[in-house]
JSON list of C-alpha atoms in Angstrom, two decimals:
[
{"chain": "E", "resi": 25, "resn": "MET", "atom": "CA", "xyz": [127.38, 91.54, 96.56]},
{"chain": "E", "resi": 26, "resn": "PHE", "atom": "CA", "xyz": [123.60, 92.51, 96.21]},
{"chain": "E", "resi": 27, "resn": "GLN", "atom": "CA", "xyz": [124.20, 95.81, 94.33]},
{"chain": "E", "resi": 28, "resn": "LYS", "atom": "CA", "xyz": [126.76, 94.17, 91.97]},
{"chain": "E", "resi": 29, "resn": "ALA", "atom": "CA", "xyz": [124.43, 91.06, 91.57]},
{"chain": "E", "resi": 30, "resn": "VAL", "atom": "CA", "xyz": [121.37, 93.29, 90.61]},
{"chain": "E", "resi": 31, "resn": "LEU", "atom": "CA", "xyz": [123.84, 94.93, 87.69]},
{"chain": "E", "resi": 32, "resn": "ALA", "atom": "CA", "xyz": [124.98, 91.49, 86.55]},
{"chain": "E", "resi": 33, "resn": "THR", "atom": "CA", "xyz": [121.14, 90.58, 86.56]},
{"chain": "E", "resi": 34, "resn": "ALA", "atom": "CA", "xyz": [120.32, 93.57, 84.08]},
{"chain": "E", "resi": 35, "resn": "TRP", "atom": "CA", "xyz": [123.22, 92.90, 82.37]},
{"chain": "E", "resi": 36, "resn": "GLN", "atom": "CA", "xyz": [122.55, 89.08, 81.83]},
{"chain": "E", "resi": 37, "resn": "GLU", "atom": "CA", "xyz": [118.77, 89.40, 81.11]},
{"chain": "E", "resi": 38, "resn": "THR", "atom": "CA", "xyz": [118.41, 91.92, 78.26]},
{"chain": "E", "resi": 39, "resn": "CYS", "atom": "CA", "xyz": [122.09, 93.88, 78.21]},
{"chain": "E", "resi": 40, "resn": "PHE", "atom": "CA", "xyz": [120.43, 96.96, 80.28]},
{"chain": "E", "resi": 41, "resn": "ARG", "atom": "CA", "xyz": [117.85, 97.37, 77.78]},
{"chain": "E", "resi": 42, "resn": "GLN", "atom": "CA", "xyz": [114.01, 97.67, 78.68]},
{"chain": "E", "resi": 43, "resn": "PHE", "atom": "CA", "xyz": [112.90, 98.59, 74.72]},
{"chain": "E", "resi": 44, "resn": "ILE", "atom": "CA", "xyz": [113.56, 97.12, 71.20]},
{"chain": "E", "resi": 45, "resn": "VAL", "atom": "CA", "xyz": [112.21, 98.17, 68.18]},
{"chain": "E", "resi": 46, "resn": "ASP", "atom": "CA", "xyz": [109.99, 95.48, 66.47]},
{"chain": "E", "resi": 47, "resn": "LYS", "atom": "CA", "xyz": [108.26, 96.09, 63.29]},
{"chain": "E", "resi": 48, "resn": "GLN", "atom": "CA", "xyz": [108.98, 99.48, 63.44]},
{"chain": "E", "resi": 49, "resn": "LYS", "atom": "CA", "xyz": [107.37, 100.34, 66.45]},
{"chain": "E", "resi": 50, "resn": "LEU", "atom": "CA", "xyz": [109.04, 100.54, 69.99]},
{"chain": "E", "resi": 51, "resn": "THR", "atom": "CA", "xyz": [107.61, 98.00, 72.35]},
{"chain": "E", "resi": 52, "resn": "TYR", "atom": "CA", "xyz": [109.24, 96.23, 75.59]},
{"chain": "E", "resi": 53, "resn": "ILE", "atom": "CA", "xyz": [111.20, 93.35, 75.29]},
{"chain": "E", "resi": 54, "resn": "ARG", "atom": "CA", "xyz": [109.96, 89.67, 76.09]},
{"chain": "E", "resi": 55, "resn": "SER", "atom": "CA", "xyz": [112.02, 86.74, 76.59]},
{"chain": "E", "resi": 56, "resn": "TYR", "atom": "CA", "xyz": [112.12, 83.98, 73.75]},
{"chain": "E", "resi": 57, "resn": "ASN", "atom": "CA", "xyz": [108.97, 82.22, 75.50]},
{"chain": "E", "resi": 58, "resn": "ASN", "atom": "CA", "xyz": [106.88, 85.55, 75.92]},
{"chain": "E", "resi": 59, "resn": "SER", "atom": "CA", "xyz": [106.42, 85.14, 79.67]},
{"chain": "E", "resi": 60, "resn": "SER", "atom": "CA", "xyz": [108.87, 87.73, 80.88]},
{"chain": "E", "resi": 61, "resn": "VAL", "atom": "CA", "xyz": [109.48, 91.35, 80.06]},
{"chain": "E", "resi": 62, "resn": "GLY", "atom": "CA", "xyz": [111.73, 94.57, 80.50]},
{"chain": "E", "resi": 63, "resn": "MET", "atom": "CA", "xyz": [115.04, 95.12, 81.48]},
{"chain": "E", "resi": 64, "resn": "MET", "atom": "CA", "xyz": [115.06, 92.64, 84.60]},
{"chain": "E", "resi": 65, "resn": "GLN", "atom": "CA", "xyz": [112.86, 90.05, 82.64]},
{"chain": "E", "resi": 66, "resn": "ILE", "atom": "CA", "xyz": [110.26, 90.13, 85.30]},
{"chain": "E", "resi": 67, "resn": "HIS", "atom": "CA", "xyz": [108.10, 87.04, 84.92]},
{"chain": "E", "resi": 68, "resn": "GLU", "atom": "CA", "xyz": [104.27, 88.46, 84.26]},
{"chain": "E", "resi": 69, "resn": "ARG", "atom": "CA", "xyz": [102.39, 85.24, 85.49]},
{"chain": "E", "resi": 70, "resn": "VAL", "atom": "CA", "xyz": [104.33, 84.21, 88.55]},
{"chain": "E", "resi": 71, "resn": "TRP", "atom": "CA", "xyz": [104.13, 88.19, 89.71]},
{"chain": "E", "resi": 72, "resn": "ARG", "atom": "CA", "xyz": [100.98, 89.14, 88.21]},
{"chain": "E", "resi": 73, "resn": "GLY", "atom": "CA", "xyz": [98.46, 90.17, 91.42]},
{"chain": "E", "resi": 74, "resn": "ILE", "atom": "CA", "xyz": [101.57, 91.85, 93.62]},
{"chain": "E", "resi": 75, "resn": "TYR", "atom": "CA", "xyz": [103.26, 94.24, 90.83]},
{"chain": "E", "resi": 76, "resn": "ASN", "atom": "CA", "xyz": [101.40, 96.45, 88.38]},
{"chain": "E", "resi": 77, "resn": "ILE", "atom": "CA", "xyz": [102.45, 94.66, 84.73]},
{"chain": "E", "resi": 78, "resn": "GLU", "atom": "CA", "xyz": [101.68, 97.55, 82.75]},
{"chain": "E", "resi": 79, "resn": "ARG", "atom": "CA", "xyz": [104.40, 99.32, 84.30]},
{"chain": "E", "resi": 80, "resn": "VAL", "atom": "CA", "xyz": [106.51, 96.40, 84.45]},
{"chain": "E", "resi": 81, "resn": "ARG", "atom": "CA", "xyz": [106.44, 96.45, 80.90]},
{"chain": "E", "resi": 82, "resn": "TRP", "atom": "CA", "xyz": [106.75, 100.20, 80.36]},
{"chain": "E", "resi": 83, "resn": "ASP", "atom": "CA", "xyz": [108.48, 101.86, 83.04]},
{"chain": "E", "resi": 84, "resn": "ILE", "atom": "CA", "xyz": [111.81, 101.19, 83.46]},
{"chain": "E", "resi": 85, "resn": "ALA", "atom": "CA", "xyz": [112.37, 102.32, 87.06]},
{"chain": "E", "resi": 86, "resn": "TYR", "atom": "CA", "xyz": [109.57, 100.46, 88.04]},
{"chain": "E", "resi": 87, "resn": "ASN", "atom": "CA", "xyz": [110.69, 97.30, 86.14]},
{"chain": "E", "resi": 88, "resn": "VAL", "atom": "CA", "xyz": [113.90, 97.40, 87.75]},
{"chain": "E", "resi": 89, "resn": "ALA", "atom": "CA", "xyz": [112.50, 98.00, 91.42]},
{"chain": "E", "resi": 90, "resn": "VAL", "atom": "CA", "xyz": [110.87, 94.88, 90.83]},
{"chain": "E", "resi": 91, "resn": "GLY", "atom": "CA", "xyz": [113.83, 93.02, 90.14]},
{"chain": "E", "resi": 92, "resn": "ILE", "atom": "CA", "xyz": [115.67, 94.27, 92.97]},
{"chain": "E", "resi": 93, "resn": "ASP", "atom": "CA", "xyz": [112.24, 93.44, 95.05]},
{"chain": "E", "resi": 94, "resn": "ILE", "atom": "CA", "xyz": [112.38, 90.08, 93.79]},
{"chain": "E", "resi": 95, "resn": "LEU", "atom": "CA", "xyz": [116.23, 89.46, 93.90]},
{"chain": "E", "resi": 96, "resn": "ASN", "atom": "CA", "xyz": [115.85, 91.13, 97.97]},
{"chain": "E", "resi": 97, "resn": "LEU", "atom": "CA", "xyz": [113.26, 88.43, 98.86]},
{"chain": "E", "resi": 98, "resn": "TYR", "atom": "CA", "xyz": [115.01, 85.33, 97.32]},
{"chain": "E", "resi": 99, "resn": "LEU", "atom": "CA", "xyz": [118.06, 86.53, 99.58]},
{"chain": "E", "resi": 100, "resn": "LYS", "atom": "CA", "xyz": [116.42, 87.20, 102.60]},
{"chain": "E", "resi": 101, "resn": "LYS", "atom": "CA", "xyz": [113.53, 84.29, 102.78]},
{"chain": "E", "resi": 102, "resn": "TYR", "atom": "CA", "xyz": [116.01, 81.75, 101.23]},
{"chain": "E", "resi": 103, "resn": "ALA", "atom": "CA", "xyz": [119.64, 82.39, 100.71]},
{"chain": "E", "resi": 104, "resn": "LEU", "atom": "CA", "xyz": [120.58, 83.79, 104.01]},
{"chain": "E", "resi": 105, "resn": "PRO", "atom": "CA", "xyz": [118.69, 81.53, 106.43]},
{"chain": "E", "resi": 106, "resn": "LYS", "atom": "CA", "xyz": [119.41, 77.76, 103.93]},
{"chain": "E", "resi": 107, "resn": "MET", "atom": "CA", "xyz": [123.30, 79.18, 104.19]},
{"chain": "E", "resi": 108, "resn": "LYS", "atom": "CA", "xyz": [123.64, 78.68, 107.75]},
{"chain": "E", "resi": 109, "resn": "SER", "atom": "CA", "xyz": [123.27, 74.90, 106.96]},
{"chain": "E", "resi": 110, "resn": "LEU", "atom": "CA", "xyz": [125.57, 74.53, 104.28]},
{"chain": "E", "resi": 111, "resn": "LYS", "atom": "CA", "xyz": [129.26, 72.96, 105.68]},
{"chain": "E", "resi": 112, "resn": "GLY", "atom": "CA", "xyz": [132.30, 72.15, 103.46]},
{"chain": "E", "resi": 113, "resn": "LYS", "atom": "CA", "xyz": [131.92, 72.12, 99.53]},
{"chain": "E", "resi": 114, "resn": "GLU", "atom": "CA", "xyz": [128.44, 73.28, 100.04]},
{"chain": "E", "resi": 115, "resn": "ALA", "atom": "CA", "xyz": [129.61, 76.51, 101.59]},
{"chain": "E", "resi": 116, "resn": "LEU", "atom": "CA", "xyz": [129.07, 80.00, 99.61]},
{"chain": "E", "resi": 117, "resn": "ASP", "atom": "CA", "xyz": [131.20, 82.82, 99.55]},
{"chain": "E", "resi": 118, "resn": "SER", "atom": "CA", "xyz": [129.66, 86.20, 98.38]},
{"chain": "E", "resi": 119, "resn": "ASP", "atom": "CA", "xyz": [130.19, 85.58, 94.70]},
{"chain": "E", "resi": 120, "resn": "GLY", "atom": "CA", "xyz": [128.73, 81.89, 95.41]},
{"chain": "E", "resi": 121, "resn": "VAL", "atom": "CA", "xyz": [125.54, 84.04, 97.39]},
{"chain": "E", "resi": 122, "resn": "ALA", "atom": "CA", "xyz": [125.15, 86.31, 94.31]},
{"chain": "E", "resi": 123, "resn": "CYS", "atom": "CA", "xyz": [125.47, 83.34, 91.81]},
{"chain": "E", "resi": 124, "resn": "SER", "atom": "CA", "xyz": [122.69, 81.44, 94.13]},
{"chain": "E", "resi": 125, "resn": "LEU", "atom": "CA", "xyz": [120.34, 84.46, 93.68]},
{"chain": "E", "resi": 126, "resn": "TYR", "atom": "CA", "xyz": [120.15, 84.43, 90.03]},
{"chain": "E", "resi": 127, "resn": "ALA", "atom": "CA", "xyz": [119.44, 80.91, 90.08]},
{"chain": "E", "resi": 128, "resn": "MET", "atom": "CA", "xyz": [116.45, 81.38, 91.95]},
{"chain": "E", "resi": 129, "resn": "TYR", "atom": "CA", "xyz": [115.90, 83.95, 90.01]},
{"chain": "E", "resi": 130, "resn": "ASN", "atom": "CA", "xyz": [115.37, 82.03, 86.75]},
{"chain": "E", "resi": 131, "resn": "ALA", "atom": "CA", "xyz": [114.13, 78.91, 88.38]},
{"chain": "E", "resi": 132, "resn": "GLY", "atom": "CA", "xyz": [112.20, 80.16, 91.45]},
{"chain": "E", "resi": 133, "resn": "PRO", "atom": "CA", "xyz": [113.13, 79.20, 95.31]},
{"chain": "E", "resi": 134, "resn": "SER", "atom": "CA", "xyz": [114.20, 75.62, 94.54]},
{"chain": "E", "resi": 135, "resn": "GLY", "atom": "CA", "xyz": [116.94, 77.09, 92.00]},
{"chain": "E", "resi": 136, "resn": "PHE", "atom": "CA", "xyz": [118.99, 77.64, 95.64]},
{"chain": "E", "resi": 137, "resn": "SER", "atom": "CA", "xyz": [119.63, 73.92, 96.37]},
{"chain": "E", "resi": 138, "resn": "LYS", "atom": "CA", "xyz": [120.00, 73.06, 92.68]},
{"chain": "E", "resi": 139, "resn": "TYR", "atom": "CA", "xyz": [122.58, 75.86, 92.69]},
{"chain": "E", "resi": 140, "resn": "VAL", "atom": "CA", "xyz": [124.53, 74.67, 95.39]},
{"chain": "E", "resi": 141, "resn": "LYS", "atom": "CA", "xyz": [124.48, 71.07, 94.31]},
{"chain": "E", "resi": 142, "resn": "ARG", "atom": "CA", "xyz": [125.87, 71.96, 90.68]},
{"chain": "E", "resi": 143, "resn": "ARG", "atom": "CA", "xyz": [128.52, 73.99, 92.55]},
{"chain": "E", "resi": 144, "resn": "SER", "atom": "CA", "xyz": [129.65, 71.48, 94.96]},
{"chain": "E", "resi": 145, "resn": "SER", "atom": "CA", "xyz": [130.00, 69.03, 92.08]},
{"chain": "E", "resi": 146, "resn": "GLY", "atom": "CA", "xyz": [131.90, 71.26, 89.81]},
{"chain": "E", "resi": 147, "resn": "LYS", "atom": "CA", "xyz": [128.96, 70.85, 87.09]},
{"chain": "E", "resi": 148, "resn": "HIS", "atom": "CA", "xyz": [127.78, 74.22, 86.57]},
{"chain": "E", "resi": 149, "resn": "SER", "atom": "CA", "xyz": [125.21, 75.13, 84.11]},
{"chain": "E", "resi": 150, "resn": "LYS", "atom": "CA", "xyz": [125.36, 77.10, 81.38]},
{"chain": "E", "resi": 151, "resn": "ILE", "atom": "CA", "xyz": [123.24, 80.11, 82.44]},
{"chain": "E", "resi": 152, "resn": "ASP", "atom": "CA", "xyz": [125.63, 79.85, 85.83]},
{"chain": "E", "resi": 153, "resn": "ASP", "atom": "CA", "xyz": [128.57, 80.19, 83.89]},
{"chain": "E", "resi": 154, "resn": "HIS", "atom": "CA", "xyz": [127.10, 83.05, 82.06]},
{"chain": "E", "resi": 155, "resn": "PHE", "atom": "CA", "xyz": [125.72, 84.85, 85.05]},
{"chain": "E", "resi": 156, "resn": "LYS", "atom": "CA", "xyz": [129.44, 84.51, 86.85]},
{"chain": "E", "resi": 157, "resn": "GLU", "atom": "CA", "xyz": [130.99, 86.00, 84.08]},
{"chain": "E", "resi": 158, "resn": "LYS", "atom": "CA", "xyz": [128.34, 89.02, 83.83]},
{"chain": "E", "resi": 159, "resn": "TYR", "atom": "CA", "xyz": [128.84, 88.82, 87.69]},
{"chain": "E", "resi": 160, "resn": "THR", "atom": "CA", "xyz": [132.88, 88.72, 87.60]},
{"chain": "E", "resi": 161, "resn": "TRP", "atom": "CA", "xyz": [133.06, 91.81, 85.10]},
{"chain": "E", "resi": 162, "resn": "VAL", "atom": "CA", "xyz": [130.54, 94.08, 86.95]},
{"chain": "E", "resi": 163, "resn": "LYS", "atom": "CA", "xyz": [133.29, 93.09, 90.05]},
{"chain": "E", "resi": 164, "resn": "ASN", "atom": "CA", "xyz": [136.04, 94.21, 87.92]},
{"chain": "E", "resi": 165, "resn": "GLY", "atom": "CA", "xyz": [134.73, 97.26, 86.41]},
{"chain": "E", "resi": 166, "resn": "GLN", "atom": "CA", "xyz": [135.09, 95.87, 82.93]},
{"chain": "E", "resi": 167, "resn": "TRP", "atom": "CA", "xyz": [131.93, 98.18, 81.60]},
{"chain": "E", "resi": 168, "resn": "ASP", "atom": "CA", "xyz": [133.81, 97.98, 77.86]},
{"chain": "E", "resi": 169, "resn": "ARG", "atom": "CA", "xyz": [132.76, 94.21, 78.04]},
{"chain": "E", "resi": 170, "resn": "LEU", "atom": "CA", "xyz": [128.75, 95.84, 77.20]},
{"chain": "E", "resi": 171, "resn": "GLY", "atom": "CA", "xyz": [130.12, 96.23, 73.68]},
{"chain": "E", "resi": 172, "resn": "ASP", "atom": "CA", "xyz": [129.82, 92.22, 73.89]},
{"chain": "E", "resi": 173, "resn": "CYS", "atom": "CA", "xyz": [125.98, 92.55, 73.91]},
{"chain": "E", "resi": 174, "resn": "TYR", "atom": "CA", "xyz": [125.80, 93.59, 70.54]}
]
């Protein structure tokens, strides 16, 4: 599940791209609000001081490793411990855990409980739906869907 969540996150965030050409110059991808960079869209202000921001911008392998590290942190520190208390409609299967990781990746640790509430009420956000789509494509090996990015 975790490997598939990582791949779906990279797909969702940037369609596996680290760089773009802007004004005839190669540069790293930035989020719409200029806060996050690279393939895994690492939030520069949140993670500064913990990770090397210049490497997050320019080193693809480092950017991906940081994204994996963040997802792993959210899984071990938040998702797994909190799952033990979830019952009934709130209980998460492995797909739900993957989606909760992405919710935290976007919103921080509070994203876990917000995702669980949305899921149990059946009122998913567009972000939930878009990630679940990419996650399903990864699970099913639908790599031909990469063409949908462009």
